Amino acid sequence: MSKQHKAPPYSEEQTTEWLAWLAYNMQCNDQIVFQIENLQPNCLAGEQETKLYLLLTRTLWGVFIGLILGSSGTAIFWPSADLSESLGIGLILGLFF
């Protein structure tokens, strides 16, 4: 059996550009060791990316909290509601808050 060599998914130039970007942002944030959980929103390239990040993170948190509060709130205040109604109410509330 012979090994088949696949083409790398990124060119050497793309890899070098990405690593340079990463090094620059780590330096700006006084980081020595790269940890993905330490990536900051200020690393995003443009205003459009920053707005998209804010929209997505806030929407996801709203939906998450809405589902939790909606399902527990309807269990307390509307015990006859089934699970799909509870989650639906929570989803709607989460999207608005």
Short mmCIF file of the C-alpha atoms (twelve columns), coordinates in Angstrom:
data_MODEL
# 
_entry.id   MODEL 
# 
loop_
_atom_site.group_PDB 
_atom_site.id 
_atom_site.type_symbol 
_atom_site.label_atom_id 
_atom_site.label_alt_id 
_atom_site.label_comp_id 
_atom_site.label_asym_id 
_atom_site.label_seq_id 
_atom_site.Cartn_x 
_atom_site.Cartn_y 
_atom_site.Cartn_z 
_atom_site.pdbx_PDB_model_num 
ATOM 1  C CA . MET A 1  0.000   0.000  0.000  1 
ATOM 2  C CA . SER A 2  1.286   3.397  -0.855 1 
ATOM 3  C CA . LYS A 3  0.406   6.570  0.976  1 
ATOM 4  C CA . GLN A 4  -1.426  9.150  -0.998 1 
ATOM 5  C CA . HIS A 5  -0.317  12.679 -0.255 1 
ATOM 6  C CA . LYS A 6  -3.170  15.108 -0.120 1 
ATOM 7  C CA . ALA A 7  -2.695  18.721 -1.014 1 
ATOM 8  C CA . PRO A 8  -2.633  20.904 2.103  1 
ATOM 9  C CA . PRO A 9  -5.929  22.713 2.715  1 
ATOM 10 C CA . TYR A 10 -4.159  26.090 2.857  1 
ATOM 11 C CA . SER A 11 -1.258  27.419 0.859  1 
ATOM 12 C CA . GLU A 12 1.983   28.326 2.588  1 
ATOM 13 C CA . GLU A 13 1.232   32.004 1.938  1 
ATOM 14 C CA . GLN A 14 -2.240  31.751 3.528  1 
ATOM 15 C CA . THR A 15 -0.780  29.984 6.554  1 
ATOM 16 C CA . THR A 16 1.945   32.600 6.958  1 
ATOM 17 C CA . GLU A 17 -0.579  35.454 6.708  1 
ATOM 18 C CA . TRP A 18 -2.851  33.846 9.286  1 
ATOM 19 C CA . LEU A 19 0.025   33.195 11.697 1 
ATOM 20 C CA . ALA A 20 1.224   36.798 11.300 1 
ATOM 21 C CA . TRP A 21 -2.298  38.047 12.065 1 
ATOM 22 C CA . LEU A 22 -2.494  35.761 15.089 1 
ATOM 23 C CA . ALA A 23 0.924   36.879 16.379 1 
ATOM 24 C CA . TYR A 24 -0.008  40.545 15.965 1 
ATOM 25 C CA . ASN A 25 -3.270  40.126 17.881 1 
ATOM 26 C CA . MET A 26 -1.601  38.122 20.621 1 
ATOM 27 C CA . GLN A 27 0.976   40.872 20.994 1 
ATOM 28 C CA . CYS A 28 -1.728  43.564 21.132 1 
ATOM 29 C CA . ASN A 29 -3.470  41.652 23.934 1 
ATOM 30 C CA . ASP A 30 -0.236  40.873 25.830 1 
ATOM 31 C CA . GLN A 31 -0.643  37.129 25.352 1 
ATOM 32 C CA . ILE A 32 2.284   34.736 25.222 1 
ATOM 33 C CA . VAL A 33 0.452   31.424 24.946 1 
ATOM 34 C CA . PHE A 34 -2.353  30.990 22.407 1 
ATOM 35 C CA . GLN A 35 -5.615  29.810 23.919 1 
ATOM 36 C CA . ILE A 36 -8.750  29.966 21.822 1 
ATOM 37 C CA . GLU A 37 -10.867 31.003 24.797 1 
ATOM 38 C CA . ASN A 38 -8.733  34.156 25.107 1 
ATOM 39 C CA . LEU A 39 -9.623  35.472 21.646 1 
ATOM 40 C CA . GLN A 40 -11.145 38.913 21.969 1 
ATOM 41 C CA . PRO A 41 -13.779 40.599 19.782 1 
ATOM 42 C CA . ASN A 42 -11.335 43.445 19.121 1 
ATOM 43 C CA . CYS A 43 -9.364  40.969 16.993 1 
ATOM 44 C CA . LEU A 44 -12.057 41.123 14.340 1 
ATOM 45 C CA . ALA A 45 -10.986 42.901 11.180 1 
ATOM 46 C CA . GLY A 46 -13.827 45.291 10.486 1 
ATOM 47 C CA . GLU A 47 -16.885 46.994 11.856 1 
ATOM 48 C CA . GLN A 48 -19.203 44.603 10.006 1 
ATOM 49 C CA . GLU A 49 -17.566 41.551 11.614 1 
ATOM 50 C CA . THR A 50 -17.788 43.164 15.049 1 
ATOM 51 C CA . LYS A 51 -21.500 43.929 14.586 1 
ATOM 52 C CA . LEU A 52 -22.153 40.372 13.391 1 
ATOM 53 C CA . TYR A 53 -20.289 38.973 16.416 1 
ATOM 54 C CA . LEU A 54 -22.325 41.126 18.802 1 
ATOM 55 C CA . LEU A 55 -25.598 40.224 17.095 1 
ATOM 56 C CA . LEU A 56 -24.893 36.490 17.154 1 
ATOM 57 C CA . THR A 57 -23.603 36.305 20.717 1 
ATOM 58 C CA . ARG A 58 -26.422 38.391 22.140 1 
ATOM 59 C CA . THR A 59 -29.062 36.537 20.156 1 
ATOM 60 C CA . LEU A 60 -27.726 33.139 21.225 1 
ATOM 61 C CA . TRP A 61 -27.597 34.167 24.883 1 
ATOM 62 C CA . GLY A 62 -31.106 35.602 24.632 1 
ATOM 63 C CA . VAL A 63 -32.451 32.392 23.122 1 
ATOM 64 C CA . PHE A 64 -30.641 30.271 25.716 1 
ATOM 65 C CA . ILE A 65 -31.918 32.297 28.669 1 
ATOM 66 C CA . GLY A 66 -35.375 32.569 27.087 1 
ATOM 67 C CA . LEU A 67 -35.649 28.801 26.688 1 
ATOM 68 C CA . ILE A 68 -34.666 28.221 30.295 1 
ATOM 69 C CA . LEU A 69 -36.928 30.911 31.731 1 
ATOM 70 C CA . GLY A 70 -39.761 30.134 29.336 1 
ATOM 71 C CA . SER A 71 -39.833 26.453 30.163 1 
ATOM 72 C CA . SER A 72 -39.535 26.989 33.907 1 
ATOM 73 C CA . GLY A 73 -41.879 30.002 33.926 1 
ATOM 74 C CA . THR A 74 -44.662 28.241 32.077 1 
ATOM 75 C CA . ALA A 75 -44.309 25.262 34.400 1 
ATOM 76 C CA . ILE A 76 -45.040 27.596 37.305 1 
ATOM 77 C CA . PHE A 77 -47.588 29.992 35.788 1 
ATOM 78 C CA . TRP A 78 -49.173 27.785 33.115 1 
ATOM 79 C CA . PRO A 79 -48.913 24.174 34.306 1 
ATOM 80 C CA . SER A 80 -51.214 22.838 31.596 1 
ATOM 81 C CA . ALA A 81 -48.772 23.892 28.830 1 
ATOM 82 C CA . ASP A 82 -46.865 21.079 27.199 1 
ATOM 83 C CA . LEU A 83 -43.128 21.172 26.490 1 
ATOM 84 C CA . SER A 84 -43.407 22.488 22.932 1 
ATOM 85 C CA . GLU A 85 -45.580 25.411 24.062 1 
ATOM 86 C CA . SER A 86 -43.175 26.193 26.897 1 
ATOM 87 C CA . LEU A 87 -40.140 26.123 24.623 1 
ATOM 88 C CA . GLY A 88 -41.947 28.161 21.974 1 
ATOM 89 C CA . ILE A 89 -42.829 30.864 24.471 1 
ATOM 90 C CA . GLY A 90 -39.280 30.844 25.799 1 
ATOM 91 C CA . LEU A 91 -37.852 31.101 22.293 1 
ATOM 92 C CA . ILE A 92 -40.069 34.065 21.428 1 
ATOM 93 C CA . LEU A 93 -39.259 35.840 24.691 1 
ATOM 94 C CA . GLY A 94 -35.554 35.122 24.268 1 
ATOM 95 C CA . LEU A 95 -35.494 36.652 20.797 1 
ATOM 96 C CA . PHE A 96 -37.051 39.873 22.070 1 
ATOM 97 C CA . PHE A 97 -34.863 40.205 25.139 1 
# 
